[in-house]
Coordinates of C-alpha atoms and ligand atoms in Angstrom, one line a residue:
M1 CA 75.0 -38.6 -53.3
L2 CA 77.6 -36.3 -53.1
N3 CA 79.1 -36.0 -50.2
V4 CA 82.5 -33.9 -48.5
P5 CA 85.4 -36.2 -49.5
A6 CA 87.0 -36.3 -46.1
Q7 CA 87.1 -36.0 -42.6
A8 CA 89.2 -33.3 -40.9
F9 CA 89.6 -34.1 -37.3
P10 CA 90.1 -37.5 -35.6
A11 CA 86.8 -39.4 -34.3
P12 CA 87.6 -40.6 -30.8
G13 CA 89.9 -43.3 -30.4
S14 CA 89.7 -43.1 -33.5
Q15 CA 93.7 -42.4 -33.6
Q16 CA 94.6 -45.2 -35.2
R17 CA 92.6 -45.1 -38.4
A18 CA 93.2 -41.7 -38.3
A19 CA 97.9 -42.5 -38.8
L20 CA 96.2 -45.4 -41.4
G21 CA 95.1 -42.1 -43.4
G22 CA 91.0 -44.1 -42.4
R23 CA 88.0 -42.3 -43.5
S24 CA 85.8 -43.2 -40.7
K25 CA 82.0 -41.8 -42.5
V26 CA 79.4 -41.0 -40.5
P27 CA 75.7 -41.2 -42.5
L28 CA 75.0 -37.9 -43.5
K29 CA 70.9 -36.8 -43.4
P30 CA 69.0 -35.8 -46.8
G31 CA 69.9 -32.6 -47.5
R32 CA 73.6 -32.4 -45.8
S33 CA 75.5 -33.4 -49.0
L34 CA 78.5 -31.2 -50.2
M35 CA 75.6 -29.7 -53.1
D36 CA 73.6 -29.2 -50.4
W37 CA 76.8 -26.9 -47.9
T38 CA 77.8 -25.2 -51.8
R39 CA 74.1 -24.3 -52.1
L40 CA 74.3 -23.1 -48.8
T41 CA 76.8 -21.2 -48.8
K42 CA 76.3 -19.2 -52.0
S43 CA 72.5 -18.2 -50.3
G44 CA 73.9 -15.2 -48.9
K45 CA 73.4 -16.8 -44.8
D46 CA 74.9 -15.2 -42.1
L47 CA 77.0 -18.6 -42.0
A48 CA 80.1 -16.6 -39.8
G49 CA 77.1 -15.0 -37.4
L50 CA 78.7 -11.3 -37.4
K51 CA 76.7 -10.3 -39.9
G52 CA 79.9 -9.9 -43.0
Q53 CA 81.7 -8.2 -40.4
L54 CA 85.2 -10.4 -39.9
I55 CA 86.8 -9.8 -36.0
K56 CA 90.4 -10.3 -34.6
V57 CA 89.6 -12.6 -31.6
T58 CA 92.4 -13.8 -28.8
E59 CA 92.7 -16.8 -27.6
E60 CA 90.1 -16.5 -24.6
E61 CA 87.8 -15.8 -26.8
L62 CA 88.1 -18.7 -29.0
A63 CA 88.3 -21.3 -25.6
K64 CA 84.6 -19.6 -25.1
H65 CA 82.8 -20.8 -28.5
S66 CA 83.0 -24.7 -27.6
K67 CA 79.6 -25.7 -27.5
K68 CA 77.6 -27.6 -30.5
D69 CA 75.4 -25.1 -30.9
D70 CA 78.2 -22.3 -30.5
C71 CA 81.5 -23.9 -31.9
W72 CA 84.9 -21.9 -33.9
I73 CA 87.9 -23.7 -34.6
C74 CA 90.9 -21.8 -35.2
I75 CA 92.7 -23.7 -39.2
R76 CA 96.7 -21.8 -39.7
G77 CA 95.0 -18.6 -37.9
L78 CA 91.8 -18.7 -39.2
V79 CA 89.0 -18.5 -37.3
Y80 CA 85.9 -20.0 -38.1
N81 CA 81.9 -20.4 -36.5
I82 CA 81.8 -24.4 -37.6
T83 CA 78.0 -25.0 -36.4
P84 CA 76.3 -24.3 -39.4
Y85 CA 78.9 -27.0 -40.8
M86 CA 78.1 -30.3 -38.5
E87 CA 75.8 -31.3 -39.5
Y88 CA 77.5 -31.8 -43.5
H89 CA 80.9 -32.6 -42.2
P90 CA 81.4 -36.6 -43.1
G91 CA 83.4 -37.0 -40.3
G92 CA 80.1 -36.5 -37.5
E93 CA 80.3 -33.7 -35.2
D94 CA 82.3 -35.9 -32.2
E95 CA 84.9 -35.3 -34.8
L96 CA 84.4 -31.4 -35.2
M97 CA 83.6 -31.0 -31.8
R98 CA 88.7 -32.3 -30.6
A99 CA 88.7 -29.3 -31.6
A100 CA 85.7 -26.6 -30.4
G101 CA 87.6 -24.1 -28.6
R102 CA 91.2 -24.3 -29.5
D103 CA 93.7 -24.3 -32.5
G104 CA 92.8 -27.0 -35.0
T105 CA 95.3 -27.2 -36.9
D106 CA 97.4 -29.9 -36.1
L107 CA 94.4 -32.1 -35.5
F108 CA 93.7 -31.7 -39.4
D109 CA 96.9 -32.2 -40.7
Q110 CA 96.7 -35.5 -38.8
V111 CA 94.3 -36.3 -41.1
H112 CA 94.0 -35.2 -44.4
R113 CA 95.8 -31.8 -44.7
W114 CA 95.1 -31.4 -48.3
V115 CA 92.0 -30.6 -47.8
N116 CA 90.7 -26.9 -48.5
Y117 CA 89.1 -25.8 -45.9
E118 CA 90.0 -22.1 -47.1
S119 CA 87.7 -22.4 -50.5
M120 CA 84.9 -25.0 -48.3
L121 CA 85.1 -22.8 -45.1
K122 CA 84.9 -19.3 -46.4
E123 CA 81.0 -17.9 -45.6
C124 CA 82.0 -19.0 -41.6
L125 CA 85.4 -17.4 -41.6
V126 CA 84.4 -14.8 -38.3
G127 CA 88.0 -13.5 -38.5
R128 CA 91.9 -14.6 -37.4
M129 CA 93.3 -14.6 -34.6
T130 CA 95.0 -11.8 -33.0
L131 CA 99.0 -11.7 -32.5
K132 CA 100.5 -12.3 -28.5
P133 CA 104.1 -11.0 -28.3
V134 CA 105.7 -13.8 -27.0
A135 CA 109.2 -14.1 -25.9
V136 CA 111.4 -16.9 -28.3
T137 CA 113.1 -19.1 -26.0
T138 CA 116.8 -20.0 -27.4
E139 CA 115.8 -24.4 -25.7
A140 CA 115.2 -26.6 -28.3
C141 CA 112.2 -28.5 -27.1
C142 CA 110.6 -24.8 -26.7
A143 CA 111.8 -23.4 -30.1
I144 CA 110.2 -26.6 -31.7
S145 CA 106.5 -26.3 -29.9
E146 CA 106.3 -22.7 -30.2
E147 CA 108.1 -22.6 -33.9
K148 CA 104.5 -25.1 -35.0
R149 CA 102.1 -22.6 -33.3
L150 CA 104.2 -20.1 -35.5
L151 CA 103.9 -22.1 -38.3
N152 CA 99.6 -22.3 -37.3
G153 CA 99.3 -18.4 -37.6
M154 CA 98.6 -18.0 -33.9
L155 CA 102.2 -17.0 -32.9
P156 CA 103.6 -13.6 -35.2
K157 CA 106.5 -14.3 -37.3
I158 CA 109.4 -15.2 -35.8
K159 CA 112.4 -17.4 -36.8
V160 CA 112.7 -20.0 -34.5
L161 CA 115.4 -22.7 -36.0
D162 CA 118.8 -24.5 -34.1
S163 CA 122.3 -24.0 -34.9
S164 CA 122.3 -27.8 -35.7
S165 CA 119.1 -26.6 -38.4
K166 CA 121.1 -23.0 -39.6
D167 CA 124.6 -24.9 -40.0
L168 CA 122.4 -27.0 -43.0
T169 CA 121.0 -25.0 -44.3
P170 CA 121.1 -24.8 -48.2
S171 CA 122.2 -22.4 -50.4
Y172 CA 122.3 -20.3 -53.8
E173 CA 124.0 -18.1 -56.4
W174 CA 123.7 -18.1 -59.6
F175 CA 125.6 -16.1 -62.9
Q176 CA 124.6 -15.7 -66.5
T177 CA 126.4 -16.2 -70.2
D178 CA 124.2 -14.4 -72.9
Y179 CA 122.2 -17.7 -73.4
L180 CA 122.3 -18.5 -70.3
V181 CA 121.0 -18.1 -65.9
T182 CA 122.1 -21.2 -63.9
V183 CA 121.1 -21.0 -60.4
V184 CA 123.1 -23.0 -58.0
I185 CA 121.8 -24.8 -55.1
Y186 CA 124.1 -25.8 -52.5
T187 CA 122.3 -28.9 -50.3
K188 CA 125.2 -29.2 -47.6
Q189 CA 124.5 -32.8 -47.9
K190 CA 125.4 -36.0 -50.5
G191 CA 123.9 -38.5 -52.2
I192 CA 120.9 -36.5 -53.8
N193 CA 118.6 -37.9 -56.7
S194 CA 116.8 -36.6 -59.3
E195 CA 114.0 -37.7 -57.1
M196 CA 114.8 -35.1 -54.4
V197 CA 115.0 -31.8 -56.7
I198 CA 111.0 -30.7 -57.8
V199 CA 110.9 -27.6 -60.5
D200 CA 108.7 -25.1 -61.2
H201 CA 108.3 -22.4 -63.4
Q202 CA 104.8 -20.7 -64.5
D203 CA 103.7 -17.3 -64.9
G204 CA 107.8 -16.3 -64.5
K205 CA 107.9 -17.7 -62.0
L206 CA 110.1 -19.9 -61.0
R207 CA 109.7 -22.6 -58.2
V208 CA 113.2 -25.4 -56.9
D209 CA 112.1 -26.9 -54.3
I210 CA 114.7 -28.6 -52.7
I211 CA 113.4 -32.7 -50.4
L212 CA 116.3 -33.2 -47.7
R213 CA 115.5 -36.0 -45.2
N214 CA 111.9 -34.2 -43.8
Y215 CA 113.1 -31.2 -44.9
S216 CA 112.3 -28.4 -47.9
Y217 CA 114.8 -26.1 -49.1
L218 CA 112.9 -23.6 -51.0
L219 CA 114.3 -21.2 -53.6
H220 CA 110.9 -18.6 -55.6
I221 CA 111.8 -15.7 -57.2
E222 CA 110.0 -14.3 -60.2
L223 CA 112.7 -13.9 -62.2
S224 CA 114.0 -10.4 -64.4
Y225 CA 112.9 -11.7 -67.7
A226 CA 111.1 -13.9 -70.2
V227 CA 113.6 -17.7 -69.8
Q228 CA 112.3 -20.2 -72.3
E229 CA 110.5 -23.4 -70.9
D230 CA 112.4 -26.1 -71.8
I231 CA 114.5 -26.0 -68.4
A232 CA 117.8 -28.5 -66.9
V233 CA 118.7 -29.7 -64.5
H234 CA 121.5 -30.9 -63.4
I235 CA 122.9 -32.9 -60.5
S236 CA 126.3 -34.2 -59.1
E237 CA 124.8 -36.3 -56.4
K238 CA 128.3 -36.4 -54.7
V239 CA 128.9 -32.8 -53.6
G240 CA 125.3 -32.1 -53.3
K241 CA 124.5 -29.4 -55.4
V242 CA 122.6 -29.1 -58.3
E243 CA 122.3 -27.1 -61.1
V244 CA 119.1 -25.2 -62.0
V245 CA 119.8 -23.9 -66.2
L246 CA 118.4 -20.9 -68.1
K247 CA 117.9 -20.7 -71.7
K248 CA 117.3 -16.6 -71.9
K249 CA 114.2 -15.5 -74.0
D250 CA 116.7 -12.1 -74.8
N251 CA 119.8 -11.5 -75.0
I252 CA 120.0 -9.2 -72.7
P253 CA 123.1 -8.3 -69.0
W254 CA 120.1 -8.8 -66.2
S255 CA 121.7 -7.0 -63.2
K256 CA 119.9 -10.1 -60.5
L257 CA 117.8 -12.6 -60.8
G258 CA 114.1 -11.3 -59.5
Q259 CA 112.5 -10.4 -57.0
P260 CA 111.4 -13.3 -53.6
L261 CA 108.4 -14.8 -53.8
E262 CA 106.8 -16.4 -50.2
S263 CA 108.4 -17.9 -48.1
H264 CA 111.7 -17.8 -51.2
N265 CA 115.3 -18.9 -49.5
S266 CA 112.8 -21.4 -46.6
F267 CA 114.1 -25.0 -45.0
I268 CA 111.9 -25.5 -43.2
R269 CA 110.2 -29.2 -42.6
C270 CA 108.3 -30.3 -45.3
T271 CA 104.5 -31.1 -43.6
D272 CA 105.0 -27.7 -43.1
R273 CA 105.3 -26.6 -47.0
G274 CA 102.0 -26.3 -48.6
L275 CA 101.2 -27.9 -50.9
Y276 CA 102.1 -26.8 -54.7
Y277 CA 100.2 -27.7 -57.5
R278 CA 100.8 -27.4 -61.6
K279 CA 98.4 -28.2 -64.6
C280 CA 98.8 -31.6 -66.5
K281 CA 97.3 -32.3 -69.7
L282 CA 95.3 -35.9 -70.3
I283 CA 96.8 -36.8 -73.0
S284 CA 95.2 -41.3 -72.7
K285 CA 92.8 -43.0 -70.8
T286 CA 92.5 -47.4 -71.6
E287 CA 90.9 -49.2 -69.2
V288 CA 92.6 -51.8 -67.5
T289 CA 89.0 -53.2 -66.3
H290 CA 85.6 -52.5 -65.6
D291 CA 86.3 -49.4 -63.6
T292 CA 89.2 -48.8 -63.4
K293 CA 91.2 -46.3 -66.2
L294 CA 94.8 -45.7 -66.1
F295 CA 95.4 -41.7 -66.7
C296 CA 98.6 -41.0 -68.3
L297 CA 99.2 -36.8 -67.5
M298 CA 101.9 -35.2 -69.4
L299 CA 103.9 -32.9 -66.8
P300 CA 104.2 -29.3 -68.1
Q301 CA 107.9 -29.1 -70.0
S302 CA 109.3 -26.5 -67.1
T303 CA 108.2 -28.8 -64.5
H304 CA 110.5 -31.5 -62.5
L305 CA 108.9 -33.8 -60.9
Q306 CA 110.3 -37.5 -60.3
V307 CA 107.7 -39.6 -58.1
P308 CA 109.8 -41.7 -55.5
V309 CA 108.2 -45.7 -55.3
G310 CA 106.1 -45.6 -52.3
Q311 CA 104.5 -42.5 -52.7
H312 CA 101.6 -40.6 -53.4
I313 CA 100.3 -37.1 -55.8
F314 CA 97.2 -35.1 -54.5
L315 CA 95.1 -34.6 -57.8
K316 CA 92.7 -30.9 -57.3
Q317 CA 89.1 -30.5 -58.8
I318 CA 86.4 -27.7 -58.6
I319 CA 83.5 -29.2 -57.8
A320 CA 80.7 -27.9 -56.8
G321 CA 82.5 -24.7 -56.7
T322 CA 84.7 -25.9 -53.5
E323 CA 88.6 -27.3 -54.9
I324 CA 88.6 -31.0 -54.1
V325 CA 92.1 -33.0 -53.2
K326 CA 91.7 -37.0 -53.2
P327 CA 95.5 -38.9 -53.0
Y328 CA 96.5 -41.0 -56.3
T329 CA 99.5 -43.7 -56.1
P330 CA 101.1 -43.5 -59.6
V331 CA 102.3 -46.9 -61.4
S332 CA 105.2 -46.8 -63.8
C333 CA 103.9 -48.5 -67.6
S334 CA 103.7 -51.6 -67.3
L335 CA 105.2 -54.6 -64.1
K336 CA 108.1 -55.2 -66.4
S337 CA 109.4 -51.7 -65.5
D338 CA 113.4 -51.7 -65.4
F339 CA 114.3 -49.0 -62.8
K340 CA 117.7 -49.1 -63.3
E341 CA 117.8 -47.1 -66.2
P342 CA 114.5 -45.2 -65.1
S343 CA 113.4 -43.8 -69.0
H344 CA 112.8 -39.6 -70.3
H345 CA 108.5 -40.9 -69.9
D346 CA 109.2 -42.1 -66.4
S347 CA 110.1 -37.8 -65.6
T348 CA 107.6 -36.7 -68.0
H349 CA 104.5 -38.4 -67.6
L350 CA 102.8 -39.8 -64.3
I351 CA 100.0 -42.7 -64.6
L352 CA 98.0 -42.8 -62.4
M353 CA 95.4 -46.5 -62.3
I354 CA 92.3 -44.9 -61.0
K355 CA 88.8 -47.3 -60.2
I356 CA 86.2 -45.3 -60.9
Y357 CA 83.5 -45.3 -57.6
P358 CA 79.7 -43.4 -59.8
N359 CA 78.3 -42.8 -56.3
G360 CA 81.3 -40.9 -55.2
L361 CA 82.6 -37.4 -55.1
F362 CA 85.4 -36.6 -57.2
T363 CA 86.3 -39.9 -59.8
P364 CA 83.3 -39.5 -61.8
E365 CA 84.1 -35.6 -62.6
L366 CA 88.1 -37.6 -62.9
D367 CA 85.6 -39.7 -66.0
H368 CA 84.6 -37.0 -67.5
L369 CA 88.1 -35.2 -68.1
Q370 CA 88.1 -35.3 -72.1
I371 CA 91.7 -35.8 -73.7
G372 CA 93.9 -32.7 -73.7
D373 CA 91.7 -31.2 -71.0
C374 CA 94.3 -30.2 -67.6
I375 CA 94.0 -30.9 -64.4
S376 CA 96.3 -29.5 -61.0
V377 CA 98.8 -32.3 -59.7
S378 CA 100.9 -31.5 -56.6
N379 CA 104.4 -32.5 -55.1
S380 CA 104.4 -36.0 -54.1
E381 CA 104.7 -37.6 -50.4
G382 CA 104.6 -40.7 -48.4
S383 CA 106.9 -42.4 -45.6
F384 CA 108.1 -45.3 -47.7
K385 CA 111.4 -45.0 -47.6
K386 CA 114.1 -47.2 -50.6
S387 CA 116.5 -47.5 -47.7
Q388 CA 113.8 -50.0 -46.3
V389 CA 114.2 -52.6 -48.4
Q390 CA 118.2 -52.7 -49.6
T391 CA 119.4 -55.1 -48.5
L392 CA 115.5 -57.3 -48.4
E393 CA 115.0 -61.2 -48.6
D394 CA 111.2 -61.4 -48.6
L395 CA 109.1 -59.1 -49.7
F396 CA 105.2 -59.6 -48.8
L397 CA 102.1 -57.6 -50.5
L398 CA 100.0 -57.5 -49.2
A399 CA 97.1 -55.8 -51.2
A400 CA 93.0 -54.7 -51.5
G401 CA 91.9 -53.8 -55.4
T402 CA 93.1 -50.5 -55.7
G403 CA 95.2 -50.7 -52.7
F404 CA 97.6 -52.4 -55.4
T405 CA 98.8 -49.5 -56.7
P406 CA 101.6 -48.6 -54.8
M407 CA 103.2 -52.0 -55.2
V408 CA 103.9 -51.0 -58.7
K409 CA 106.9 -49.1 -58.7
L410 CA 108.1 -51.0 -55.5
L411 CA 107.7 -54.4 -57.7
N412 CA 109.6 -52.8 -60.4
Y413 CA 112.3 -51.0 -58.0
V414 CA 113.0 -54.4 -56.1
L415 CA 113.1 -57.1 -58.9
T416 CA 115.9 -54.6 -60.7
N417 CA 117.2 -53.5 -58.1
V418 CA 118.0 -55.3 -54.3
C419 CA 120.2 -58.0 -55.6
S420 CA 119.5 -59.9 -51.7
L421 CA 115.7 -60.3 -52.2
R422 CA 114.1 -64.4 -52.2
I423 CA 110.7 -63.8 -52.8
A424 CA 108.8 -60.9 -53.4
K425 CA 105.1 -62.5 -52.9
L426 CA 101.6 -61.0 -53.6
L427 CA 98.6 -61.5 -51.6
F428 CA 96.0 -59.5 -54.3
F429 CA 92.2 -59.6 -51.9
N430 CA 90.0 -58.9 -54.7
K431 CA 86.3 -58.9 -54.8
T432 CA 85.6 -60.7 -58.4
E433 CA 87.7 -62.2 -60.7
D434 CA 87.0 -58.6 -63.0
D435 CA 88.4 -56.9 -60.6
I436 CA 91.8 -57.7 -60.5
L437 CA 94.3 -55.2 -61.6
W438 CA 96.7 -56.0 -64.2
R439 CA 96.0 -60.2 -64.2
S440 CA 97.9 -61.1 -66.9
Q441 CA 100.7 -58.8 -66.6
L442 CA 101.2 -60.5 -62.9
E443 CA 100.5 -64.0 -63.8
E444 CA 103.1 -63.3 -66.3
L445 CA 105.7 -61.4 -63.8
A446 CA 105.3 -64.8 -61.6
L447 CA 106.1 -67.4 -65.0
Q448 CA 109.4 -64.9 -65.5
D449 CA 110.7 -64.2 -62.7
K450 CA 111.4 -67.3 -59.7
R451 CA 111.1 -64.8 -56.8
F452 CA 108.4 -63.6 -57.5
E453 CA 104.6 -65.2 -57.0
V454 CA 100.7 -64.1 -56.8
Q455 CA 98.1 -64.8 -54.7
F456 CA 94.4 -64.0 -55.5
I457 CA 91.4 -63.9 -53.1
L458 CA 88.1 -62.9 -54.1
S459 CA 85.3 -62.2 -51.6
E460 CA 82.5 -62.4 -53.5
P461 CA 84.1 -65.4 -56.4
T462 CA 82.0 -67.3 -58.2
K463 CA 81.3 -71.0 -58.4
E464 CA 83.5 -71.7 -60.8
W465 CA 86.5 -70.1 -59.3
M466 CA 89.1 -72.7 -58.0
G467 CA 91.8 -70.0 -56.2
K468 CA 91.4 -69.2 -53.3
Q469 CA 88.5 -67.3 -51.3
G470 CA 87.5 -64.7 -48.4
K471 CA 88.8 -62.1 -46.7
I472 CA 92.1 -61.0 -45.0
S473 CA 92.7 -63.2 -41.3
S474 CA 94.9 -64.5 -39.4
S475 CA 94.4 -67.9 -41.0
L476 CA 94.9 -66.5 -43.9
L477 CA 97.2 -64.9 -43.0
S478 CA 99.4 -67.0 -41.4
E479 CA 99.1 -70.3 -43.9
L480 CA 100.9 -67.4 -46.9
V481 CA 102.9 -65.0 -45.6
K482 CA 106.0 -67.3 -44.5
R483 CA 110.3 -66.3 -44.5
S484 CA 112.3 -68.1 -46.2
K485 CA 114.5 -68.7 -43.6
K486 CA 114.4 -67.9 -40.3
D487 CA 115.3 -64.6 -39.3
S488 CA 115.2 -63.3 -42.8
K489 CA 115.6 -60.0 -43.3
T490 CA 111.3 -59.1 -43.7
L491 CA 108.9 -56.2 -44.9
I492 CA 105.5 -56.6 -45.2
C493 CA 103.9 -54.0 -46.9
V494 CA 99.7 -53.6 -46.9
C495 CA 97.4 -51.5 -49.0
G496 CA 93.9 -50.7 -49.7
P497 CA 90.7 -49.5 -47.3
A498 CA 91.3 -48.8 -44.1
L499 CA 89.5 -51.5 -42.2
F500 CA 91.6 -53.9 -44.3
T501 CA 95.4 -52.3 -43.2
E502 CA 94.1 -52.5 -39.9
Q503 CA 93.4 -55.2 -39.9
G504 CA 96.4 -56.5 -41.3
I505 CA 98.9 -55.0 -39.9
R506 CA 96.8 -56.6 -36.7
F507 CA 97.3 -60.0 -37.8
L508 CA 100.4 -59.6 -38.8
Q509 CA 101.6 -58.1 -35.8
D510 CA 99.6 -60.9 -33.3
L511 CA 101.6 -63.5 -35.7
G512 CA 104.7 -62.1 -34.6
Y513 CA 105.5 -59.5 -37.2
S514 CA 107.8 -56.8 -35.8
K515 CA 106.7 -52.8 -36.5
E516 CA 110.1 -52.1 -38.9
E517 CA 108.9 -55.4 -41.0
I518 CA 105.3 -53.9 -41.9
H519 CA 104.8 -50.9 -44.0
S520 CA 101.0 -49.8 -44.6
F521 CA 100.5 -46.9 -47.7
T522 CA 98.2 -44.0 -46.6
A523 CA 97.9 -40.7 -46.9
Ligands
FAD601 P1 83.9 -41.5 -52.4 O1 83.8 -39.8 -52.3 O2 85.1 -41.5 -51.8 O3 83.4 -41.8 -52.5 C1 84.0 -43.5 -52.1 C2 83.1 -44.8 -52.1 O4 82.7 -44.5 -50.5 C3 82.2 -44.5 -53.2 O5 80.9 -45.5 -52.9 C4 80.6 -44.1 -52.3 O6 79.2 -43.8 -52.5 C5 80.9 -43.9 -50.6 N1 80.9 -42.8 -50.2 C6 80.8 -41.6 -49.6 N2 80.5 -41.7 -49.5 C7 80.3 -41.6 -48.1 C8 79.5 -42.1 -46.6 N3 79.6 -41.0 -46.4 N4 79.5 -43.2 -46.3 C9 79.5 -44.5 -46.9 N5 79.5 -44.7 -48.3 C10 79.8 -42.8 -48.4 N6 93.1 -44.8 -55.5 C11 92.6 -45.5 -56.6 O7 92.3 -45.4 -57.4 N7 93.6 -45.7 -57.4 C12 95.5 -44.6 -56.9 O8 96.1 -44.9 -57.0 C13 95.0 -44.8 -55.3 N8 95.7 -44.0 -54.2 C14 95.4 -43.1 -53.2 C15 96.7 -43.3 -52.6 C16 96.6 -42.6 -51.0 C17 97.3 -42.5 -50.4 C18 94.6 -43.0 -50.8 C19 95.0 -42.7 -49.2 C20 93.9 -42.8 -51.4 C21 94.3 -43.6 -52.3 N9 92.8 -43.4 -53.4 C22 93.2 -43.9 -54.7 C23 91.9 -43.8 -53.0 C24 91.3 -42.1 -53.7 O9 91.9 -40.8 -52.3 C25 89.6 -41.7 -53.2 O10 89.7 -42.1 -52.2 C26 88.8 -42.9 -54.8 O11 88.9 -42.3 -55.5 C27 87.4 -42.4 -54.5 O12 86.8 -40.9 -54.3 P2 85.6 -40.7 -54.6 O13 85.9 -39.6 -54.9 O14 85.3 -41.0 -56.3 O15 84.6 -41.4 -54.0
NAP602 P1 87.4 -53.3 -53.2 O1 86.4 -52.9 -54.4 O2 85.8 -52.5 -52.3 O3 87.5 -54.0 -51.9 C1 89.4 -55.3 -52.6 C2 89.1 -56.5 -51.6 O4 88.8 -55.8 -50.4 C3 87.7 -57.0 -52.2 O5 87.8 -58.7 -51.0 C4 87.0 -56.6 -50.2 O6 86.4 -57.6 -49.5 C5 88.4 -56.3 -49.3 N1 87.9 -55.7 -48.4 C6 87.3 -53.8 -48.6 N2 87.3 -53.3 -47.0 C7 87.4 -53.8 -46.5 C8 87.6 -54.6 -45.0 N3 87.3 -53.6 -44.5 N4 87.8 -55.3 -44.3 C9 88.6 -56.1 -44.9 N5 88.5 -56.8 -45.8 C10 88.1 -55.7 -47.1 O7 88.3 -51.8 -53.3 P2 88.7 -50.9 -53.4 O8 86.8 -50.2 -54.2 O9 89.8 -50.8 -54.8 O10 89.6 -50.1 -52.5 C11 90.5 -49.5 -52.5 C12 91.0 -49.2 -51.3 O11 92.2 -48.6 -51.3 C13 90.4 -47.6 -50.8 O12 89.8 -47.0 -50.1 C14 91.8 -46.1 -51.0 O13 91.5 -46.0 -50.8 C15 93.0 -47.5 -51.0 N6 93.8 -47.6 -51.4 C16 95.3 -46.7 -50.7 C17 96.1 -46.2 -51.1 C18 97.2 -45.9 -50.0 O14 98.0 -45.8 -50.6 N7 96.9 -46.0 -48.8 C19 96.9 -46.5 -52.3 C20 95.9 -46.8 -53.1 C21 94.4 -47.0 -52.9 P3 84.8 -56.9 -50.1 O15 83.5 -57.9 -50.6 O16 84.3 -58.2 -48.4 O17 84.2 -55.8 -49.4

C-alpha cells in the first residue's frame, strides 16, 4: 500500500517530535492510500463542496469551518476544504484538526514545509483569503508578526523590514564587454564562501541565491539575450563580493540585463524562500548493501551548488500524479575524502546513499530511474554549522541505519580540518551485519587514524556476532560516550529514526550533556 509521505501538522503532544522532523504515522484504513486519494481527486467529485466555484474567504468565515465534518484550513493564503482528505492523512485527523478554521501555514512549515499541498489538495480548493488593509506599525516586534502573516498570504503585500536589515540588504550591478556580462553582488558581509552562493541558469532565466546566515538574497532575472551554459562564479571572501560571469552567445551590446522575475532583489529569511529545484542527471547507481545504493547525480553545467556539511537536499518526483518530496543527505564518494581541497567532482556532482524500502512510497520509484534519467534536486537546508566543531576536542556520532549519511561529510571535515580534535567516535546502530554501511571503509579509517573509533551495535545479530548488541540505552551510552578529559569541548551528533533520535537526546541529557553539546540532524 502506498501512503502520502509526510505529515503536515504536529499531532497533539508531539511538538518535540515535530522539532525533530519526526513522523508519527497512524494506521490508515484500507482504501485510504495516496493512490486512493489521487483516484478520488480525479473522479470529478466536488471535494471543495462549492460546485466548482472559487470564493474569497474572510478570517471570520474561515473560523466558522472548524469541525471534522466541515473543516477549512488556510495554507499560504489559499483555503482548502480538508474534510474529504481527513482519512487519507498519514499523520491522522487530530493532527489536521489543530489547524481547523485558521491559518495553518506556520504549523505546516514547522513539520514538512516542502510537501506540495497545492498539488495534493488542488481539488479541495475553496478560494483565497480576502486581503484586509492593515496599518503597518514600525515597531520591530509587530513588524515581525505582520511580516509572517504577510508571507502566509493573509495580508496584502507591504514591505516590512526593520532598519538594520535594510542596511544589510545586498545590492548588485552589472557590466559588459563584447563577449561577457558580469553581474556583481555586494553582500556587505565578510567571510562569504562558495557554499553560500547558489547559481542557476535555466531557459534564459538567471537565479542567484546568496545565503547570509539565516537570510537569503535573491537575484532573479530573465536575461535580455542568450548566454552559454558554462557560468563562472568568483567569490571575494574578504570583501563579500560575488561575481557571476556569463558568456554572451551573440556578440551584441545589451541595453539592460533583463526583466526582473518573481522575488527579484529580495532579502528574506531562508525559511520563507520556497525551495528551488533543478533537474540533475543520474550518472551511476552502485550497491552499498543489499538494500542501500549510492546514487550519483550530475548537476547541470549552469548550476553552482555545493551542499554544506550536515545539510540535506530534497528530491522531487511525481508519483501517482502528485508531487512527492523527500529529504536526502549528500555524502562524499568515500570516507577518505579530503576537505582541504574540495575536488571538482564535489562541485559538479551529488552523491546520495539511499535505502530502498520495498513498501515505501518514494524510494522504489527512485530505484526505477535509469542511468541518464533526470530528477529534481532542491537547494540545501539544515541547521548544522561548521562553527559547532571548529575548536572541538571530542566528537561522538550516534547513527542508526541511513542516519549514517550526515556523519560521512562531517567525519571527512573534522578529521582534516579540526586540529584540536582528540576523539571522533562513531556508535553505529544497525539490525544485522549485512546492514552496516561502508563497514570496511570505517574499519580501515579506524586503523589509519588513531583519533577515529567505530563501534557497531546490532539489534538483531546472528549467534556468531561477537560485538555489541542491543538498542540505544542510557547504560550503553554511559559506557561508550566518555569525555577524553574533564570539561573537554564535546559535541554529540545523533541521527536515525525519529524515536531513536528522541531517545538518544533524552539519554544524553540525563547523563549530564548540555543542549549545546548535542546536535540532532533533522529536516
Ligand atoms: P516511506 O513511504 O516513508 O516508508 C518507509 C517505511 O515506513 C516503509 O517500510 C513503509 O512500509 C513504512 N510505512 C509507510 N507508511 C506507513 C504507515 N502509515 N504506518 C507505518 N509504517 C509505514 N534516507 C536515506 O536513505 N538516505 C539519506 O541520505 C536520507 N537523508 C535524510 C535526511 C533527512 C533530513 C530526513 C528527515 C530523512 C532522510 N532520509 C534519508 C529518509 C528519507 O527522506 C525517506 O524518509 C526514506 O527514503 C523513505 O522514503 P519512502 O517514501 O521510500 O518510504
Ligand atoms: P533501521 O534499519 O530500521 O534501524 C537501524 C537501527 O536503529 C536498528 O538497530 C534499529 O533497531 C534501530 N532503531 C530503529 N528504530 C528505533 C527506535 N524507534 N528506537 C530505537 N532504535 C531504533 O533504520 P533505517 O531504515 O536505515 O532508517 C534510518 C532512519 O534515519 C530513517 O527514519 C530516516 O528517515 C532517518 N534519517 C534521518 C536523516 C536526517 O538527517 N534527519 C538522515 C538519514 C536518515 P530495531 O531492530 O530495534 O528496529
